[in-house]
Amino acid sequence: MATRANAPQKTSQSALGSLSPEKLIHFFRLMYLSRKTDDREILLKRQQKIFFQISCAGHEALLVAAGLSLKPGYDWFFPYYRDRAFALAVGQTVKDQLLQAVGADDPGSGGRQMPSHWTSRALRLMSPSSATATQLLHAVGCAEAGRYFSHHPESAKGNYGPGDYRAFKDVDFHADEVVYTSVGEGSTSQGEFWEALNTASNAKLPVLFVVEDNGYAISTPVEANTPGGNISRLVANFPNFHFAEIDGTDPIASYEAMQEAVAYCRSGKGPAFVHGHVIRPYSHALSDDERWYRHSSELEADALRDPILKTEALLLREGILTEEQLQKLKTEVDDEVRHAADEALAAALPTIASITKHVYSEDLSPTDSVFSTELKPVDSVDHTIADLVNCTLRDEMARDERIVIFGEDVADATRDKHLKSGALKGKGGVFKITAGLQTEFGSDRVFNSPLAEANIVGRAIGMASRGLKPVVEIQFFDYIWPAVHQMRNELSNFRWRSNGNHSAPLVIRVPIGGYLTGGSIYHSQSGESIFTHTPGIRVVMPSSAQDFAGLLRTAIRCDDPVLFLEHKRLYRESYGRGPNPGPEYMIPFGKAKTVKSGSDLTVITYGAVVPRALQAAQKLERERGISAEIIDLRSLSPYDFEAIAESVRKTNRVIVAHEDMRSWGFGAELAARISDELFHDLDAPVRRVAGMDTFVAYQPILEDAILPQPEHIYAAMVDLAAF
């Protein structure tokens, strides 16, 4: 071997493909850097200096090939937790990665993310989560946003006054940018995987999907996850895709495949799918021991395919490096990793005071006074809620070209040829809330989504992260549940987990609630408390037309994600109608409204219970001379406790009334806080009036008994007043 070290052979360029000898050395250095960073983390974990470890070992060749084929700061990257080598290849440092492992006050997460969840705004490395496959939809939305800005370059510009999210979203785009995203083969079982491929295929988006197939989803082998054991065979008939299935432990095959895939995406032909067969020489994570479920013969076979050893052999065989030069390179990397670890261990830790930073926007809160504008009606017509929601969306779309609207059935007509000619009237949603918007603003700004709620919210997250303002619709609250994963594990903490590097301020409009006479189980649900229990998302539920207009405009212009709940029973009710308040009318979140003043008791409520409480209060005053004050919260997260406290101190008696079921609901939170903080102002226990702890039935006599009616509220008022 000593003779070979002193007499390198001549390099055969054909053996290197399009990689030059110099680039192959760089390629190997990144691979080895990734492996040694894994090894250093394992050592630190065993020394109890870090708290978790999950490795990229065995994936290095495939991922370095991907990283070297893309453009940091130009393309966009939505990786997953095996992508250490990719992150290093696009420019992240070992120190950055080890800072996260230590839980230091690292710039990418501030000690909030576990290791292997790397983030960099400059590199366009978007913050991943531990949830599998969710990021694929973000990548699709990101690609859609890039295409939109290319077609509407003026939307990326503009002078923004106070109270506008655009001031905090610098938009940069390139007509040929590519969006990278990756998963393990086990994640291809997730619905979001198929939803992402579906939209990328239909829209011919420049998304590079990489499947890192190491044969195991923790302890579950590929054949138990994937029919036939090969995901490439299952996806082969998606149109508009470029497909490649390769040995992901081979650096040359990996690089050639990635170069072809990226070129295909950049050309505008559509998405690419690279399926790389890799190995997992270490366990799933350091908390796992694969020897419990993998036979030694299998592990030995994997070891023979180790990409580090393969690339070392190629460098030596082709005479690119001598053994002495190879050892020198390794020593340099070892020293770099050791030095980075020392620096990370000495770094400052995050402070307790930093915990709540970036839960919401630090730049523009919807509670700010800038969103308190004067009511300036532009007509004297008593508009319905449905009318003013449509009008507000129209005004905001005219003002802000970054707003896009999509969801199930929200468009006038997807086949828009006859729409443009006037031969079709158009739909515009099951409640006609978005009617006419596609006709006026075009099919690239208002369009229908697949029937897949996670697809709607996941894509919106990717769009919003780029600077668009998606205002998406979930057709019925009853069908929001497939999207909850995206909302709870992605949207809510996107800003917080990335230490403010990334955010996704978007609006999710959702028709909610019952009182429909026949709505039954799947068209009558409430459940707002589930979302008010989710930090990072604002929740609003107004009850009158002008409040809908003012709060929706605030939701669109603010810098936080907003769940905008629209009670569908109120859309065209006579209650709450009013003149158009004007195109600049806004209401800050967290400001309740006194619907009726009173002196003897307080009713705190929201949504469709507001007119029912008002009806009960009017009867109470007319028949018994008891004066009830009605407080409409309007905003549930945040909610206006100051208004509640002021009213309770005046009346000394309080009822909390809401449509959702009584137990474990939003009213329980209000009742507990009132009892805790206003105990000495109460002359009676806090009462709750709410729906029964069951589902809403189809038969009207059952529905009337299940949901709170005016007579239920009236009876509670009489009892409380007599206490």
XYZ file of C-alpha atoms in Angstrom:
723
model
C 0.000 0.000 0.000
C 2.943 2.322 0.644
C 4.006 1.982 -2.995
C 0.532 3.030 -4.175
C 0.595 6.067 -1.900
C 3.712 7.291 -3.665
C 2.574 6.377 -7.184
C -1.010 7.515 -7.911
C -2.665 6.072 -10.969
C -3.954 8.180 -13.852
C -7.530 9.419 -13.376
C -10.123 8.029 -15.767
C -12.636 10.849 -16.399
C -15.248 8.349 -17.542
C -15.193 6.828 -14.067
C -16.018 10.225 -12.547
C -18.874 11.186 -14.840
C -19.238 14.969 -14.871
C -17.338 15.362 -11.588
C -13.838 16.764 -11.903
C -11.166 15.288 -9.610
C -11.164 18.494 -7.581
C -14.922 18.412 -7.192
C -14.866 14.767 -6.161
C -12.391 15.634 -3.407
C -14.727 18.397 -2.233
C -17.616 15.936 -2.518
C -15.849 13.415 -0.297
C -14.809 16.067 2.192
C -18.459 17.043 2.720
C -19.458 13.400 3.093
C -16.747 12.752 5.634
C -17.531 16.023 7.428
C -21.125 14.886 7.810
C -20.142 11.445 9.107
C -17.666 12.833 11.625
C -20.238 15.357 12.826
C -22.595 12.448 13.442
C -19.837 10.630 15.311
C -19.035 13.687 17.416
C -22.703 14.085 18.368
C -22.834 10.429 19.377
C -19.810 10.959 21.599
C -21.358 14.084 23.122
C -24.599 12.246 23.772
C -22.769 9.448 25.571
C -20.978 12.096 27.594
C -24.414 13.565 28.432
C -23.450 16.898 26.898
C -26.298 16.820 24.377
C -29.750 15.325 24.749
C -30.685 13.664 21.446
C -28.963 12.360 18.336
C -30.216 11.213 14.947
C -27.748 10.587 12.169
C -27.380 10.984 8.423
C -24.911 8.116 8.173
C -25.270 6.136 4.951
C -27.151 8.930 3.158
C -24.143 11.169 2.544
C -23.454 10.520 -1.152
C -27.047 11.092 -2.239
C -27.387 14.256 -0.170
C -24.069 15.861 -1.046
C -24.929 15.229 -4.696
C -28.221 17.053 -4.218
C -26.633 19.949 -2.353
C -23.890 20.470 -4.933
C -26.455 20.429 -7.761
C -28.502 23.292 -6.322
C -27.863 26.989 -5.638
C -27.872 28.195 -2.014
C -29.526 31.574 -1.608
C -31.221 31.085 -4.986
C -33.129 27.819 -4.755
C -35.313 26.841 -1.787
C -34.816 23.871 0.503
C -37.358 21.950 2.605
C -35.303 19.082 4.063
C -36.004 16.475 6.701
C -34.051 15.310 9.702
C -31.645 12.975 7.842
C -30.316 15.829 5.701
C -27.167 16.782 7.601
C -24.926 16.239 4.569
C -27.272 18.255 2.373
C -27.237 21.185 4.797
C -23.448 21.116 4.912
C -23.264 20.930 1.118
C -25.387 24.057 0.675
C -23.267 25.997 3.150
C -24.248 25.415 6.742
C -21.363 25.031 9.166
C -20.607 22.216 11.557
C -20.651 24.740 14.373
C -24.222 25.741 13.508
C -25.271 22.108 13.620
C -23.522 21.394 16.903
C -24.908 24.554 18.499
C -28.349 23.100 17.910
C -27.292 19.743 19.354
C -26.056 21.419 22.515
C -29.259 23.451 22.777
C -27.295 26.677 22.719
C -28.741 30.024 21.714
C -28.145 29.131 18.076
C -29.339 31.546 15.374
C -31.466 28.895 13.682
C -33.672 27.876 16.591
C -32.584 29.527 19.838
C -32.432 26.201 21.678
C -35.973 25.231 20.649
C -35.366 22.533 18.061
C -33.762 19.171 18.666
C -30.680 18.338 16.555
C -30.996 17.742 12.802
C -33.632 20.452 12.289
C -31.420 23.035 10.605
C -32.483 26.484 9.493
C -30.865 29.344 7.626
C -32.639 32.315 6.123
C -29.608 33.273 4.038
C -29.263 29.782 2.567
C -33.061 29.444 2.154
C -32.942 26.361 4.307
C -36.467 26.253 5.704
C -37.096 25.027 9.228
C -38.126 21.360 9.212
C -40.203 19.617 11.847
C -40.119 16.060 13.128
C -43.490 15.331 11.521
C -42.881 13.238 8.429
C -43.883 14.358 4.914
C -45.531 17.616 5.999
C -42.739 19.687 4.456
C -43.486 18.323 0.984
C -46.629 20.428 0.762
C -44.700 23.478 1.950
C -42.246 22.901 -0.884
C -45.109 22.719 -3.371
C -46.566 25.985 -2.053
C -43.145 27.610 -2.175
C -42.782 26.624 -5.838
C -46.249 27.982 -6.582
C -45.278 31.284 -4.962
C -42.091 31.509 -6.995
C -44.054 30.964 -10.191
C -46.662 33.513 -9.118
C -44.052 36.202 -8.467
C -42.443 35.471 -11.831
C -45.807 36.038 -13.525
C -46.680 39.024 -11.300
C -43.346 40.755 -10.601
C -45.052 43.985 -9.549
C -46.641 42.149 -6.611
C -43.200 41.788 -5.060
C -42.748 45.559 -4.939
C -44.564 48.452 -3.355
C -44.534 51.060 -0.646
C -46.295 49.827 2.446
C -47.607 51.980 5.210
C -48.005 50.925 8.833
C -50.154 47.884 9.406
C -49.104 45.683 6.506
C -47.413 42.264 6.657
C -45.589 42.973 3.375
C -43.190 45.311 5.146
C -41.660 42.231 6.824
C -41.567 39.906 3.808
C -38.760 40.715 1.397
C -39.528 38.907 -1.839
C -36.784 37.582 -4.070
C -37.543 35.210 -6.924
C -36.011 33.683 -10.028
C -37.820 32.307 -13.031
C -35.770 29.106 -12.990
C -35.534 28.489 -9.238
C -35.903 24.920 -7.962
C -37.442 23.785 -4.684
C -35.809 20.796 -3.004
C -37.593 18.555 -0.544
C -36.873 15.119 0.846
C -38.301 12.244 2.863
C -37.409 8.756 3.945
C -39.127 5.837 2.257
C -41.322 5.284 5.314
C -42.780 8.784 4.934
C -44.144 7.877 1.515
C -46.971 6.167 3.398
C -48.244 9.564 4.547
C -51.153 11.186 2.753
C -49.274 14.471 2.401
C -46.685 12.685 0.250
C -49.316 11.765 -2.313
C -51.058 15.123 -2.041
C -47.779 16.903 -2.779
C -47.011 14.749 -5.826
C -50.566 15.280 -7.037
C -50.348 19.080 -7.065
C -46.746 19.208 -8.309
C -47.700 16.943 -11.196
C -50.869 18.832 -12.135
C -49.177 22.225 -12.011
C -45.817 21.076 -13.471
C -44.004 22.716 -10.569
C -40.178 22.819 -10.309
C -39.988 20.664 -7.180
C -37.219 18.118 -6.690
C -38.539 15.271 -4.537
C -35.799 13.080 -3.062
C -36.636 9.792 -1.355
C -33.832 8.542 0.880
C -34.628 4.848 1.016
C -32.564 3.167 3.721
C -35.024 0.298 3.971
C -36.339 1.033 7.446
C -38.865 3.397 9.047
C -37.409 3.049 12.544
C -37.945 -0.722 12.899
C -40.471 -1.259 10.089
C -38.916 -2.601 6.873
C -39.803 -1.078 3.528
C -41.953 -3.971 2.332
C -44.303 -3.434 5.288
C -44.684 0.259 4.394
C -44.698 0.217 0.610
C -46.659 -2.261 -1.540
C -44.074 -4.244 -3.464
C -41.296 -2.657 -1.429
C -40.461 -0.011 -4.069
C -41.955 3.467 -4.157
C -40.669 4.185 -7.673
C -42.967 1.554 -9.125
C -45.960 3.136 -7.410
C -45.384 6.716 -8.566
C -44.226 5.913 -12.100
C -47.458 6.994 -13.793
C -47.599 10.544 -12.437
C -47.493 12.764 -15.530
C -44.971 15.572 -16.112
C -42.359 14.023 -13.785
C -38.736 13.158 -14.400
C -37.949 9.909 -12.547
C -34.664 8.358 -11.454
C -34.002 5.341 -9.243
C -30.371 4.992 -8.269
C -27.836 3.527 -5.897
C -27.663 6.411 -3.457
C -24.411 5.139 -1.970
C -22.636 5.719 -5.304
C -21.360 9.317 -5.488
C -21.080 9.370 -9.285
C -24.522 7.877 -9.929
C -26.012 10.198 -7.334
C -24.416 13.314 -8.804
C -25.391 12.477 -12.375
C -28.980 11.775 -11.331
C -29.248 15.009 -9.366
C -27.760 17.074 -12.181
C -30.325 15.684 -14.617
C -33.208 16.117 -12.179
C -32.317 19.728 -11.345
C -31.881 20.596 -15.019
C -35.322 19.134 -15.765
C -36.932 21.229 -13.023
C -35.071 24.384 -14.055
C -36.228 23.976 -17.640
C -39.858 24.352 -16.545
C -40.901 20.905 -17.703
C -42.173 19.868 -14.282
C -41.110 18.165 -11.043
C -38.464 15.487 -10.579
C -38.402 12.421 -8.357
C -35.094 10.856 -7.350
C -35.326 7.601 -5.411
C -31.971 6.793 -3.855
C -31.289 3.432 -2.224
C -29.034 4.181 0.732
C -28.071 2.445 3.961
C -28.516 3.090 7.646
C -25.328 1.893 9.347
C -26.352 3.500 12.655
C -29.640 2.983 14.429
C -32.643 5.221 13.692
C -31.553 7.435 16.585
C -29.249 6.982 19.517
C -32.285 6.063 21.614
C -32.907 3.114 19.280
C -30.917 -0.142 19.000
C -31.384 -1.706 15.587
C -29.746 -4.945 16.722
C -33.066 -5.792 18.343
C -34.772 -6.103 14.951
C -32.036 -6.373 12.282
C -29.964 -9.516 11.862
C -26.201 -9.178 11.905
C -25.953 -10.492 8.332
C -28.105 -7.587 7.145
C -25.947 -5.068 8.957
C -22.799 -6.606 7.492
C -24.247 -6.363 3.974
C -25.024 -2.699 4.534
C -21.505 -2.056 5.751
C -20.140 -3.249 2.408
C -22.148 -0.475 0.687
C -20.970 2.346 2.954
C -20.716 5.473 0.731
C -17.747 6.791 2.694
C -15.716 3.649 1.993
C -16.906 3.555 -1.627
C -15.790 7.112 -2.279
C -12.481 6.596 -0.503
C -11.839 3.610 -2.737
C -12.728 5.620 -5.842
C -10.347 8.433 -4.887
C -7.516 5.983 -4.351
C -8.297 3.734 -7.324
C -8.410 6.662 -9.754
C -5.260 8.170 -8.330
C -6.976 11.379 -7.303
C -5.550 11.186 -3.790
C -2.788 9.191 -2.257
C -3.359 7.463 1.045
C -1.232 10.134 2.677
C -3.319 12.922 1.134
C -6.535 11.166 2.085
C -5.400 10.833 5.679
C -4.402 14.503 5.763
C -7.888 15.476 4.545
C -9.483 13.323 7.232
C -7.292 14.803 9.930
C -8.255 18.322 8.858
C -11.931 17.396 9.045
C -11.485 15.723 12.416
C -9.850 18.872 13.744
C -12.597 21.078 12.279
C -15.317 19.025 13.939
C -13.491 18.865 17.254
C -12.952 22.632 17.251
C -16.605 23.273 16.344
C -17.724 21.028 19.189
C -15.550 22.909 21.659
C -17.024 26.216 20.502
C -20.579 24.886 20.679
C -20.103 23.582 24.207
C -18.785 26.978 25.288
C -21.606 28.930 23.629
C -24.207 30.882 25.562
C -27.449 29.108 26.382
C -30.864 30.631 25.668
C -32.419 32.691 28.447
C -35.704 31.964 30.173
C -36.876 35.386 29.001
C -36.578 34.254 25.371
C -39.227 31.530 25.664
C -42.182 33.553 24.408
C -40.262 35.465 21.744
C -41.535 34.716 18.223
C -44.643 32.842 19.310
C -46.321 35.641 17.375
C -44.910 38.373 15.170
C -42.518 40.707 16.938
C -43.041 43.295 14.191
C -46.792 43.668 13.730
C -49.455 42.313 16.061
C -53.155 42.299 15.130
C -53.770 43.813 18.569
C -51.814 46.958 17.611
C -53.609 50.294 17.537
C -52.741 50.701 13.859
C -55.620 48.295 13.215
C -58.098 50.550 14.992
C -59.589 52.679 12.248
C -62.652 54.862 12.072
C -65.923 53.544 10.716
C -66.625 55.405 7.449
C -69.627 53.752 5.773
C -69.650 54.055 1.995
C -73.376 53.326 1.686
C -76.541 53.032 3.761
C -77.489 49.500 2.701
C -77.979 46.824 5.343
C -75.563 44.250 3.962
C -75.493 40.648 5.107
C -72.366 39.103 6.543
C -71.935 37.130 3.321
C -72.049 40.358 1.310
C -69.440 42.133 3.409
C -67.053 39.175 3.540
C -67.149 39.046 -0.257
C -66.749 42.814 -0.465
C -63.808 42.819 1.954
C -62.031 40.070 0.027
C -62.604 41.993 -3.203
C -61.271 45.255 -1.754
C -58.199 43.583 -0.291
C -57.406 41.689 -3.495
C -57.587 44.951 -5.426
C -55.275 46.585 -2.891
C -52.775 43.737 -2.512
C -51.701 41.631 -5.482
C -50.042 39.106 -3.166
C -53.409 37.790 -1.977
C -54.426 34.446 -3.466
C -57.599 32.572 -2.579
C -58.065 28.837 -2.915
C -59.900 25.915 -1.391
C -62.596 23.452 -2.365
C -65.171 25.004 -4.756
C -64.096 28.609 -4.085
C -63.540 29.403 -7.767
C -66.286 30.495 -10.104
C -65.347 27.737 -12.583
C -62.050 25.886 -13.050
C -62.854 25.411 -16.726
C -62.953 29.145 -17.236
C -63.354 29.475 -21.009
C -67.101 30.008 -20.833
C -66.768 31.979 -17.616
C -64.808 34.666 -19.413
C -67.396 34.858 -22.173
C -70.219 35.268 -19.678
C -71.875 31.985 -20.651
C -71.337 30.673 -17.122
C -72.430 32.498 -13.997
C -69.871 30.736 -11.769
C -70.100 29.215 -8.309
C -67.793 30.922 -5.816
C -68.088 28.540 -2.883
C -70.913 26.515 -1.401
C -72.066 29.661 0.422
C -71.217 31.959 -2.540
C -68.803 33.914 -0.351
C -66.095 34.072 -3.039
C -68.494 34.523 -5.968
C -67.123 36.689 -8.749
C -63.569 36.918 -7.408
C -62.047 34.554 -9.972
C -63.890 36.334 -12.770
C -62.526 39.681 -11.612
C -58.982 38.786 -10.552
C -58.121 35.761 -12.668
C -57.610 32.050 -12.317
C -54.084 32.336 -10.943
C -55.369 34.299 -7.951
C -58.610 32.429 -7.209
C -58.668 28.702 -7.865
C -59.969 25.376 -6.658
C -57.855 22.956 -4.678
C -58.018 19.172 -4.639
C -60.438 17.742 -2.110
C -57.736 17.511 0.540
C -57.636 19.849 3.519
C -54.000 19.198 4.452
C -53.111 20.069 0.869
C -54.840 23.438 1.247
C -53.128 24.459 4.481
C -49.751 22.872 3.704
C -49.435 24.646 0.373
C -50.580 27.900 1.981
C -47.745 27.616 4.524
C -45.207 27.342 1.700
C -46.744 30.278 -0.153
C -46.867 32.479 2.943
C -43.260 31.666 3.804
C -42.315 33.287 0.475
C -44.385 36.435 0.970
C -47.732 35.658 -0.605
C -50.839 36.136 1.531
C -53.008 33.049 1.009
C -56.591 33.436 2.195
C -57.724 29.835 2.041
C -61.048 28.235 2.815
C -61.904 24.981 4.533
C -65.378 24.287 3.190
C -66.869 23.200 6.527
C -65.311 23.213 9.998
C -66.419 19.578 10.233
C -63.774 18.692 7.605
C -60.889 20.685 9.034
C -59.415 17.711 10.875
C -57.106 16.435 8.086
C -55.546 19.918 8.141
C -55.045 20.035 11.909
C -51.688 18.246 11.610
C -50.461 21.054 9.348
C -51.946 23.690 11.643
C -50.748 22.353 14.983
C -47.346 20.877 14.087
C -46.314 23.253 11.308
C -48.149 26.559 10.983
C -48.460 27.354 14.681
C -44.783 26.971 15.581
C -43.094 27.787 12.261
C -41.932 31.216 13.418
C -41.103 30.096 16.969
C -39.134 26.966 16.108
C -37.028 28.870 13.554
C -36.210 31.638 16.048
C -37.992 34.170 13.872
C -36.121 33.257 10.686
C -39.269 32.077 8.918
C -42.974 32.758 9.212
C -46.229 32.004 7.424
C -48.829 34.725 8.001
C -51.935 33.422 6.261
C -55.688 33.376 6.791
C -57.807 30.227 7.034
C -61.498 31.012 6.594
C -63.822 28.335 7.976
C -67.638 28.218 8.043
C -68.514 26.787 11.458
C -71.423 25.870 13.703
C -74.953 24.526 13.713
C -78.494 25.915 14.025
C -78.985 24.814 10.405
C -82.052 22.577 10.801
C -80.766 19.385 9.267
C -77.029 20.072 9.383
C -76.505 16.988 11.521
C -73.159 15.570 12.633
C -70.995 16.613 9.696
C -72.250 20.133 8.987
C -72.831 21.503 12.492
C -69.624 21.076 14.443
C -68.001 23.607 16.706
C -64.623 23.052 18.352
C -62.932 26.417 18.510
C -61.332 25.622 21.881
C -59.025 23.118 20.179
C -57.511 25.948 18.176
C -57.456 28.537 20.938
C -55.364 25.937 22.770
C -52.780 26.222 19.984
C -50.210 28.991 20.513
C -49.027 30.813 17.398
C -52.424 30.993 15.662
C -54.898 33.825 16.202
C -58.558 32.792 16.378
C -61.421 35.153 15.517
C -65.196 34.533 15.493
C -67.318 37.654 14.886
C -71.111 37.842 14.763
C -72.071 41.004 12.844
C -71.439 42.130 9.277
C -69.275 45.155 10.058
C -67.270 43.171 12.605
C -66.674 40.513 9.963
C -65.377 43.169 7.576
C -63.146 44.928 10.115
C -61.672 41.778 11.622
C -61.135 40.037 8.280
C -59.239 43.047 6.982
C -57.033 42.981 10.082
C -56.492 39.240 9.626
C -55.316 39.795 6.054
C -53.015 42.713 6.787
C -51.434 41.463 10.011
C -48.254 39.402 10.273
C -49.664 36.345 12.102
C -51.535 33.255 10.918
C -55.264 33.648 11.599
C -58.087 31.137 11.851
C -61.154 33.145 10.833
C -64.308 31.337 11.960
C -67.484 32.334 10.143
C -70.743 31.087 11.598
C -72.667 29.932 8.572
C -76.084 30.393 10.209
C -75.297 34.110 10.414
C -74.226 34.564 6.780
C -77.625 35.855 5.650
C -79.460 36.402 8.932
C -81.258 39.671 9.585
C -79.222 40.061 12.796
C -76.006 42.009 12.453
C -76.551 43.508 9.025
C -75.035 46.892 8.340
C -73.610 49.364 5.802
C -70.279 48.717 4.119
C -67.790 50.215 6.605
C -65.303 51.208 3.924
C -62.096 49.733 2.446
C -59.854 50.797 5.337
C -62.048 49.757 8.257
C -60.184 47.492 10.693
C -60.751 46.235 14.230
C -57.863 45.107 16.469
C -57.975 41.571 17.763
C -58.627 41.140 21.474
C -61.256 43.890 21.690
C -64.721 42.750 22.775
C -67.904 44.655 21.962
C -70.747 45.476 24.333
C -73.818 44.492 22.323
C -76.188 45.564 25.094
C -75.421 47.469 28.276
C -76.846 46.220 31.547
C -76.482 46.437 35.304
C -77.691 43.190 36.902
C -75.710 40.417 35.197
C -73.244 39.837 32.374
C -73.422 37.336 29.514
C -70.122 36.672 27.757
C -70.592 35.020 24.385
C -69.643 34.966 20.695
C -70.751 33.618 17.322
C -74.364 32.600 16.718
C -75.131 32.634 20.443
C -74.852 36.452 20.461
C -78.277 37.105 18.884
C -79.790 34.340 21.009
C -78.385 35.885 24.186
C -79.648 39.282 23.069
C -83.116 37.854 22.474
C -83.095 36.296 25.956
C -81.878 39.551 27.547
C -84.589 41.600 25.905
C -87.235 39.165 27.177
C -85.674 39.225 30.654
C -85.816 43.003 30.825
C -89.304 43.189 29.334
C -90.865 40.521 31.576
C -88.844 40.743 34.806
C -87.156 44.119 34.783
C -83.702 42.539 35.047
C -80.959 44.265 33.054
C -78.404 42.003 31.380
C -75.203 43.155 29.707
C -74.174 41.214 26.573
C -70.470 41.063 25.716
C -69.503 39.744 22.254
C -65.884 38.619 22.464
C -65.408 38.649 18.664
C -61.789 37.528 19.105
C -61.077 34.293 20.996
C -57.288 34.234 20.882
C -56.471 36.747 22.150
C -59.626 37.537 24.102
C -60.497 40.739 25.941
C -60.315 39.937 29.645
C -60.263 43.621 30.535
C -63.737 44.068 29.052
C -64.911 40.967 30.907
C -63.497 42.222 34.202
C -65.003 45.682 33.778
C -68.467 44.231 33.169
C -68.269 41.685 35.985
C -67.184 44.366 38.471
C -70.280 46.313 37.460
C -72.869 43.489 37.513
C -71.252 40.989 39.945
C -72.922 38.079 38.157
C -71.785 36.369 34.969
C -72.906 33.723 32.490
C -70.579 32.304 29.849
C -72.575 31.074 26.852
C -71.313 29.309 23.755
C -72.468 26.799 21.168
C -69.719 24.217 21.569
C -70.250 21.490 24.140
C -70.117 22.498 27.780
C -67.286 20.310 29.072
C -63.626 21.022 28.254
C -64.652 24.042 26.183
C -63.735 27.692 25.796
C -66.259 28.645 28.439
C -64.448 26.534 31.016
C -61.324 28.661 30.530
C -63.283 31.891 30.959
C -65.167 30.604 34.001
C -61.952 29.422 35.661
C -60.150 32.702 35.073
C -63.097 34.800 36.242
C -63.372 32.710 39.402
C -59.653 32.982 39.992
C -59.068 36.666 39.289
C -62.485 38.224 39.974
C -63.654 36.089 42.887
C -64.206 39.040 45.226
C -66.330 40.825 42.617
C -68.778 37.926 42.287
C -72.060 37.683 44.152
C -72.814 34.267 42.640
C -70.943 31.368 41.049
C -70.079 31.660 37.366
C -72.727 29.948 35.250
C -72.216 28.269 31.882
C -74.769 27.721 29.130
C -73.514 25.621 26.246
C -74.197 22.720 23.946
C -74.687 19.218 25.261
C -71.690 16.901 25.490
C -72.710 15.068 22.357
C -73.012 15.520 18.595
C -75.573 17.588 16.715
C -78.480 15.488 15.469
C -80.346 15.744 12.169
C -83.895 15.835 13.601
C -84.733 19.470 14.472
C -86.313 18.688 17.852
C -83.066 16.964 18.853
C -80.875 19.742 17.466
C -82.873 22.340 19.387
C -82.321 20.421 22.620
C -78.613 19.875 21.963
C -77.658 23.476 21.123
C -78.212 26.434 23.489
C -81.430 28.269 22.660
C -82.711 31.662 23.871
C -84.928 29.928 26.424
C -81.908 28.099 27.899
C -80.063 31.386 28.315
C -83.189 33.065 29.692
C -83.649 30.366 32.322
C -80.013 30.681 33.393
C -80.389 34.451 33.667
C -83.466 34.132 35.878
C -81.742 31.621 38.165
C -78.569 33.678 38.420
C -80.420 36.920 39.140
C -82.259 35.210 41.994
C -79.073 33.836 43.599
